[in-house]
Coordinates of C-alpha atoms in Angstrom, one line a residue:
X94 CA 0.0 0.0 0.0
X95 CA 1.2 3.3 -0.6
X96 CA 1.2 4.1 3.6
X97 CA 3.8 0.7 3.7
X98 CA 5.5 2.4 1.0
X99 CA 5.6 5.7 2.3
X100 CA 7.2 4.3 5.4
X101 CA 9.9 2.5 3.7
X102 CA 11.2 5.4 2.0
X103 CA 11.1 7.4 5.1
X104 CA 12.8 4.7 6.7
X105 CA 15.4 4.9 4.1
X106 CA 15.9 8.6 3.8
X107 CA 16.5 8.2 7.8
X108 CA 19.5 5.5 7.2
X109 CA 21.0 7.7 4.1
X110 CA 20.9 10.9 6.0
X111 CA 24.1 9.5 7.6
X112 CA 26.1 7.8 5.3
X113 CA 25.3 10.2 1.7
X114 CA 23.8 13.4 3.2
X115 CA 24.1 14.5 -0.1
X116 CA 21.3 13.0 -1.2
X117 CA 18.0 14.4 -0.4
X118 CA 14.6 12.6 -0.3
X119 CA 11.0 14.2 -0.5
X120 CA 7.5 13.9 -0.9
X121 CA 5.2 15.5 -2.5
X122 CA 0.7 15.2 -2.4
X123 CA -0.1 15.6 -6.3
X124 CA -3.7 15.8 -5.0
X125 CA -2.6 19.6 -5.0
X126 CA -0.1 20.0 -7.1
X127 CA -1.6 19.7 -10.9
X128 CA 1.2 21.4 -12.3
X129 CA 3.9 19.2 -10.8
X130 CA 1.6 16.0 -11.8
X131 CA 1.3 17.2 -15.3
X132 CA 4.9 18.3 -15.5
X133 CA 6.5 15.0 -14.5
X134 CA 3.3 12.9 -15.8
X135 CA 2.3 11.1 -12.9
X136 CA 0.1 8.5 -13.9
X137 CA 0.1 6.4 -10.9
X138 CA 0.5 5.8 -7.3
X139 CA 3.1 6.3 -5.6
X140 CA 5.7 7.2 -8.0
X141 CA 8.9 7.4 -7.1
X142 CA 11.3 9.4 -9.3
X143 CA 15.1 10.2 -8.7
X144 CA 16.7 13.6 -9.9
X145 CA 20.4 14.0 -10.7
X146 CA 22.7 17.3 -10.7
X147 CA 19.5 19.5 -9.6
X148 CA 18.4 19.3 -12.8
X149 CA 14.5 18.9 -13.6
X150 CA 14.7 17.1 -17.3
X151 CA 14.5 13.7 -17.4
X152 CA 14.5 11.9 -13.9
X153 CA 14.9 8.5 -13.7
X154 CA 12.1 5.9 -12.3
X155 CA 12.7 3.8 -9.5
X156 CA 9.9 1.2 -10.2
X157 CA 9.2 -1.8 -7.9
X158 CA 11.2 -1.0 -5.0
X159 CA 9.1 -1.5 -2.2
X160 CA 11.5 -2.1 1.1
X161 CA 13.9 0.6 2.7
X162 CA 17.0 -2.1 2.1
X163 CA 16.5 -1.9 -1.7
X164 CA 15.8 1.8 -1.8
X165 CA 19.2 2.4 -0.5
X166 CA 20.9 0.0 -2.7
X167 CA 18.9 1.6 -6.0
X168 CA 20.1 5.4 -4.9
X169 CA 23.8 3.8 -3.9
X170 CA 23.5 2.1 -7.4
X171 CA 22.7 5.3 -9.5
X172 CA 25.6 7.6 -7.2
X173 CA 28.1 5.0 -7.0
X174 CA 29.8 1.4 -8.3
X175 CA 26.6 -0.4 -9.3
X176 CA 28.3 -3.9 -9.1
X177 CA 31.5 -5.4 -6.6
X178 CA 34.6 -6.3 -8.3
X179 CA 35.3 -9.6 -7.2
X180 CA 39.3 -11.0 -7.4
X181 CA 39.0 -13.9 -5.6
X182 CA 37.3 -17.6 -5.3
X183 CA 36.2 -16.9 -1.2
X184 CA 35.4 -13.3 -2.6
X185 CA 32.8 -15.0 -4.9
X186 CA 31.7 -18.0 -2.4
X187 CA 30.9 -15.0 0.5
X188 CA 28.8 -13.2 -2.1
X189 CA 26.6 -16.2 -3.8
X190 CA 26.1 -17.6 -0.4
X191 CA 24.9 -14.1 1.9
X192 CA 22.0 -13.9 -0.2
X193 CA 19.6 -16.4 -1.5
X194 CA 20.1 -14.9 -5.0
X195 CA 23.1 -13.7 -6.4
X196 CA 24.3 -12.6 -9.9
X197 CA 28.0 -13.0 -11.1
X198 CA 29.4 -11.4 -14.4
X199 CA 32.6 -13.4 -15.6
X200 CA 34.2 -11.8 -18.3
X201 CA 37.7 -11.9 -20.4
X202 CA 38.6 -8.2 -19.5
X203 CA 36.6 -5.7 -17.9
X204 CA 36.5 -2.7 -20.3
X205 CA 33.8 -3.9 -23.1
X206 CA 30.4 -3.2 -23.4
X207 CA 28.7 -6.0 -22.5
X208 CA 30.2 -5.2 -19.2
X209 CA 28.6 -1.8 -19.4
X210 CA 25.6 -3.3 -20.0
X211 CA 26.0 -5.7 -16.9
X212 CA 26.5 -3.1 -14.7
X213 CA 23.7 -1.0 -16.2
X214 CA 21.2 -3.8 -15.5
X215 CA 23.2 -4.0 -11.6
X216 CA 21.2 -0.5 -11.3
X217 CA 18.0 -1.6 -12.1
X218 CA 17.7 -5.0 -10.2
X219 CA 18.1 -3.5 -6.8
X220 CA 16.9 -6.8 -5.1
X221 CA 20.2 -8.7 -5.8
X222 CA 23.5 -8.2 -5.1
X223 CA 25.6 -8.1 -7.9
X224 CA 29.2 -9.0 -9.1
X225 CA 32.1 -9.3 -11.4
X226 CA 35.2 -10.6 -12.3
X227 CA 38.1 -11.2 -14.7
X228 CA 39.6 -13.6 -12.6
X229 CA 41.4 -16.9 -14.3
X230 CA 40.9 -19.0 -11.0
X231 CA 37.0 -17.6 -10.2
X232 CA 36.2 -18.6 -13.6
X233 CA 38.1 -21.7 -13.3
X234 CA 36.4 -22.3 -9.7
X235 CA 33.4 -22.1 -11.2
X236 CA 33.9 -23.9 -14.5
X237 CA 32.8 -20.9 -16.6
X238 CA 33.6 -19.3 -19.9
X239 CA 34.3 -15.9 -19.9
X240 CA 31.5 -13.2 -20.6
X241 CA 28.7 -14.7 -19.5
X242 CA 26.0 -13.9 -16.8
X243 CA 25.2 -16.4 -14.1
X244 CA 22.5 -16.2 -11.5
X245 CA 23.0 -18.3 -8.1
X246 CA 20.2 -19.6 -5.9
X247 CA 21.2 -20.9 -2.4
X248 CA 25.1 -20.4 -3.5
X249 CA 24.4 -22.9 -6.7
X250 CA 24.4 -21.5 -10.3
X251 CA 20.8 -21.8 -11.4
X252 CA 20.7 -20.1 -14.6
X253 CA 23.5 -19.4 -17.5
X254 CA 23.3 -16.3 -20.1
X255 CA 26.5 -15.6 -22.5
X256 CA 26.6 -12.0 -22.9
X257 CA 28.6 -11.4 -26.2
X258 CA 29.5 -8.0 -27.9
X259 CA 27.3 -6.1 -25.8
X260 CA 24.6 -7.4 -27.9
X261 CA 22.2 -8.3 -25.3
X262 CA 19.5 -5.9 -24.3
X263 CA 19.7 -4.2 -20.9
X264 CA 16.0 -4.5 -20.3
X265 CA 15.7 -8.0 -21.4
X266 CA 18.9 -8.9 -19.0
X267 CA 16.5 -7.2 -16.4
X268 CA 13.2 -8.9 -17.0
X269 CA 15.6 -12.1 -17.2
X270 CA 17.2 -12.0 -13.6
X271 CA 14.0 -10.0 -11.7
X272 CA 11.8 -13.2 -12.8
X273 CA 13.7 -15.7 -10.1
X274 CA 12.4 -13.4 -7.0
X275 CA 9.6 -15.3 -8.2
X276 CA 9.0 -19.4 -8.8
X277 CA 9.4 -20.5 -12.4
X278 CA 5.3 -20.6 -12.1
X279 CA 3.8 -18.3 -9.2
X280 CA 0.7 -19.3 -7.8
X281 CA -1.7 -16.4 -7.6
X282 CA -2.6 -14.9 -4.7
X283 CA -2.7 -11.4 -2.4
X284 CA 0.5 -11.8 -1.5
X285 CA 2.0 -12.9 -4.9
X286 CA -0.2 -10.5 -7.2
X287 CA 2.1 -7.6 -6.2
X288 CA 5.0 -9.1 -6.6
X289 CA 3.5 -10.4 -10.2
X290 CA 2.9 -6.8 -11.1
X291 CA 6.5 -5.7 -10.0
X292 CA 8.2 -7.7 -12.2
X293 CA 8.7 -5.8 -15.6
X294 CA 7.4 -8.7 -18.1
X295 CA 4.4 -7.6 -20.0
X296 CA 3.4 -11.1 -21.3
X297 CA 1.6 -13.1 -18.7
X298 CA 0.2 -16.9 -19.6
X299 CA -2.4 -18.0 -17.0
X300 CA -3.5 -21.7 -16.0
X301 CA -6.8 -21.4 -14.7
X302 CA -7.5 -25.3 -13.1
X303 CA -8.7 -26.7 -9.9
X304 CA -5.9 -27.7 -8.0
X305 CA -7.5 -30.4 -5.9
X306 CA -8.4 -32.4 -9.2
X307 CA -6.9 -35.7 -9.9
X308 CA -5.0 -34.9 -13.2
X309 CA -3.6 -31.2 -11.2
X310 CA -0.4 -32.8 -11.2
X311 CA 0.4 -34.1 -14.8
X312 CA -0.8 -30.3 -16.1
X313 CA 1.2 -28.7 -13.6
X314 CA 4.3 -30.5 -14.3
X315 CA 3.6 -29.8 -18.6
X316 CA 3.1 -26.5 -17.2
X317 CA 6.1 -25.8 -15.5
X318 CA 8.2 -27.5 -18.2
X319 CA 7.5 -24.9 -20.8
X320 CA 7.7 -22.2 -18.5
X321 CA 11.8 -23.1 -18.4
X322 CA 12.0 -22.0 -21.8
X323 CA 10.0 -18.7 -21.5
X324 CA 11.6 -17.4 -19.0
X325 CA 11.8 -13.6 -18.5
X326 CA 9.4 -13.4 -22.0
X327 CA 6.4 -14.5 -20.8
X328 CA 5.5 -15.2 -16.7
X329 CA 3.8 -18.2 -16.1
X330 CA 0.8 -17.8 -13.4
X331 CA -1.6 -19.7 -12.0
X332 CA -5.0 -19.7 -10.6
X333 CA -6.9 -22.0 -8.7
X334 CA -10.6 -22.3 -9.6
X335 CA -11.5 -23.4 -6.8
X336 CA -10.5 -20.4 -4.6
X337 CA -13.3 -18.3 -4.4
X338 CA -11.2 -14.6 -4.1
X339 CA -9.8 -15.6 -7.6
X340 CA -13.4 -14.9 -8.8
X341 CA -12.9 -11.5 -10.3
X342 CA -10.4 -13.0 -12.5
X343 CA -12.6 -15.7 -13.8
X344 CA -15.0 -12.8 -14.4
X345 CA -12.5 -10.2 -16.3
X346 CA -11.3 -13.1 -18.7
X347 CA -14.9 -15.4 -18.8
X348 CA -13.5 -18.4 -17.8
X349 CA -16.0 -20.3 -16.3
X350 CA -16.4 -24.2 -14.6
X351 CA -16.6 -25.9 -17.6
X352 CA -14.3 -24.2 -19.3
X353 CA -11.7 -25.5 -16.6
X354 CA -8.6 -26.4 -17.4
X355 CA -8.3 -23.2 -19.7
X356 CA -4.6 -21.5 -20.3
X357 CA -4.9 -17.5 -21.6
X358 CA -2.0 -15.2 -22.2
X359 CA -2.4 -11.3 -21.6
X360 CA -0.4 -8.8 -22.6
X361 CA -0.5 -6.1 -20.0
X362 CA 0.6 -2.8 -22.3
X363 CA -2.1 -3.9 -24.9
X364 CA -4.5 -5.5 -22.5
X365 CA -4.7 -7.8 -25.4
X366 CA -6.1 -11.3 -24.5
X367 CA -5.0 -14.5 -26.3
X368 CA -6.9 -17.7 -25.9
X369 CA -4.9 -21.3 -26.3
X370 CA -6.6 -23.0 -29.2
X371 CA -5.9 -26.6 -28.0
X372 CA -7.6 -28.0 -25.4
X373 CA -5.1 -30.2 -23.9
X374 CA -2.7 -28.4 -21.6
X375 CA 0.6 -30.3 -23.0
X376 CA 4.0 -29.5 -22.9
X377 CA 4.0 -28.9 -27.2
X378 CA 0.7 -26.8 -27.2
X379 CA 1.7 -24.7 -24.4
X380 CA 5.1 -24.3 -26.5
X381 CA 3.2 -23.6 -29.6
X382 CA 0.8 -21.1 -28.1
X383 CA 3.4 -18.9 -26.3
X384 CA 5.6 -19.2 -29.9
X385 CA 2.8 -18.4 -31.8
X386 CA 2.2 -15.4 -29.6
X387 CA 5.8 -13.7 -29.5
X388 CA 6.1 -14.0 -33.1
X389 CA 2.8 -12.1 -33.3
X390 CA 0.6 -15.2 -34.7
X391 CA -2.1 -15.8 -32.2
X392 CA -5.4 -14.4 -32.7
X393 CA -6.8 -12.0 -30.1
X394 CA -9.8 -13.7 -28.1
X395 CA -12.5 -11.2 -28.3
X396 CA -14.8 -12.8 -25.3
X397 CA -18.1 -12.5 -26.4
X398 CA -22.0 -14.2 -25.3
X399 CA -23.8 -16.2 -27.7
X400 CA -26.0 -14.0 -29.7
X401 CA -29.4 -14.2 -28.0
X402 CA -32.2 -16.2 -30.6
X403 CA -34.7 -12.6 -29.9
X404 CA -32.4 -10.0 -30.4
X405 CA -33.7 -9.1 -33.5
X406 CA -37.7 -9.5 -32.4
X407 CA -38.1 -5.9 -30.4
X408 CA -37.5 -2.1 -32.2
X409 CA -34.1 -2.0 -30.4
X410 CA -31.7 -4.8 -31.3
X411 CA -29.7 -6.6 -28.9
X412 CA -25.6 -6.9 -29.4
X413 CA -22.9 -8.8 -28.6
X414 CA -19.1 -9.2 -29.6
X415 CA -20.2 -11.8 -32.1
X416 CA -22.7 -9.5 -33.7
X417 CA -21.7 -6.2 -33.3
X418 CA -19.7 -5.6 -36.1
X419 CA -21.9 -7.5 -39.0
X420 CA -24.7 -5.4 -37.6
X421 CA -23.3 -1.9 -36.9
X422 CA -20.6 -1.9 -39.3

């Protein structure tokens, strides 16, 4: 909520008062202050926006930081070294093992740009601690070829990204390494649906099933094996139909009982919705589908009720999606 929020920042302000007094934090109630709102186009609440040199153009977002911890390491982050040199094997080793994620660059020199582009993404993923080397031995430690990206989980490497010629995509990198603060699928609930919304991937694929039914685990496990290979383009969700406080999800994309189990993707920009055309929830059509869908195949589902047999006995005509455009247009 924004009062949590509000209190975290504070919190953080208190902490950085002391050790960069140099930086300044503040709040401002848009309520009354149109100008400023228009000025800095404040669409929603609370935003948090940082402003370098005293200068008014152009300040950058600090988006999804929610706790006082990761507030200071985003403002430490834009001031300062965004990622730790590491030059030695217990270096690395005290690093992936304080945290229970980690990310380690391990590169052949470190003046190129897909280094710039690791520490660029350091600055944006506030949540991990980050760090790199051109060490023979780390790299040898850790049986890795030079420049490539590796994220840690519990102090073992979990994930595996060559970064060559600066040719990766600092935003992708991002959506990439935020995506394992969350499971590989995320079951949806109040606590998880913020979290969901934090994470900067715009394609969502939801499982709507019961969970207590006897086949739960064959889908789930098809489920999670395609979500391997879309990770950080498209976040796999799911929702159990039997939970009644999921009910105004059913409702927004008409899934009802016996539609059950029923797999849409959403893209949140658009608000686009994409309906799977198989029914079976198997490994190769959830592939296909989410394919389809990034290389802009899949046809928009257009929910819509069955056109009603007397819409056309009374003076004014009844419509639906299915009818709507033969009739008006």
């Amino acid at each position: 909520s924004s009062q949590n929020l509000s209190e975290e920042f504070a919190e953080a302000a208190r902490q950085l008062k002391k050790e960069a007094p140099r930086i300044q934090f503040g709040k401002i109630d848009v309520t009354h202050q149109h100008d400023l709102r228009q000025e800095f186009n404040i669409q929603s609440f609370p935003t948090v926006k940082f402003f370098v040199n005293g200068s008014r153009e152009d300040p950058i977002d600090c988006k999804g930081v929610r706790k006082a911890s990761t507030f200071i390491t985003w403002v430490k982050r834009r001031t300062g070294p965004s990622t730790v040199l590491i030059n030695s094997t217990d270096q690395a080793e005290a690093i992936v093992k304080a945290d229970d994620l980690a990310v380690i660059g391990f590169f052949r020199e470190l003046h190129d740009d897909s280094v710039e582009v690791f520490c660029e993404t350091a600055r944006d993923v506030p949540e991990m601690p980050f760090g790199m080397t051109a060490s023979e031995d780390v790299c040898a430690n850790y049986s890795i070829q030079r420049n490539s990206l590796v994220v840690f989980k519990k102090g073992k490497p979990v994930h595996h990204e060559v970064l060559e010629d600066g040719r990766q995509n600092k935003l992708d990198l991002t959506r990439l390494i935020k995506t394992f603060t969350l499971d590989l699928v995320t079951e949806y609930n109040i606590e998880t649906s913020v979290k969901i919304f934090d994470i900067p991937v715009e394609n969502h694929i939801l499982l709507f099933t019961p969970m207590n039914s006897e086949k739960f685990n064959e889908i789930y496990e098809n489920y999670q094996s395609a979500a391997a290979e879309f990770r950080g383009k498209i976040l796999f969700v799911l929702v159990d139909t039997d939970e009644a406080r999921n009910g105004r999800i059913f409702e927004y994309f008409r899934i009802r009982d016996i539609d059950v189990p029923a797999v849409r993707i959403l893209n949140l920009t658009s608000d686009a919705r994409y309906k799977m055309p198989a029914d079976e929830v198997t490994v190769e059509n959830l592939k296909e589908f989410c394919q389809s869908y990034l290389n802009g195949k899949a046809k928009q589902h257009l929910s819509s009720e069955k056109i009603p047999q007397d819409w056309d006995k009374m003076p004014v005509k009844v419509l639906v999606g299915k009818n709507f455009n033969s009739i008006i247009f």
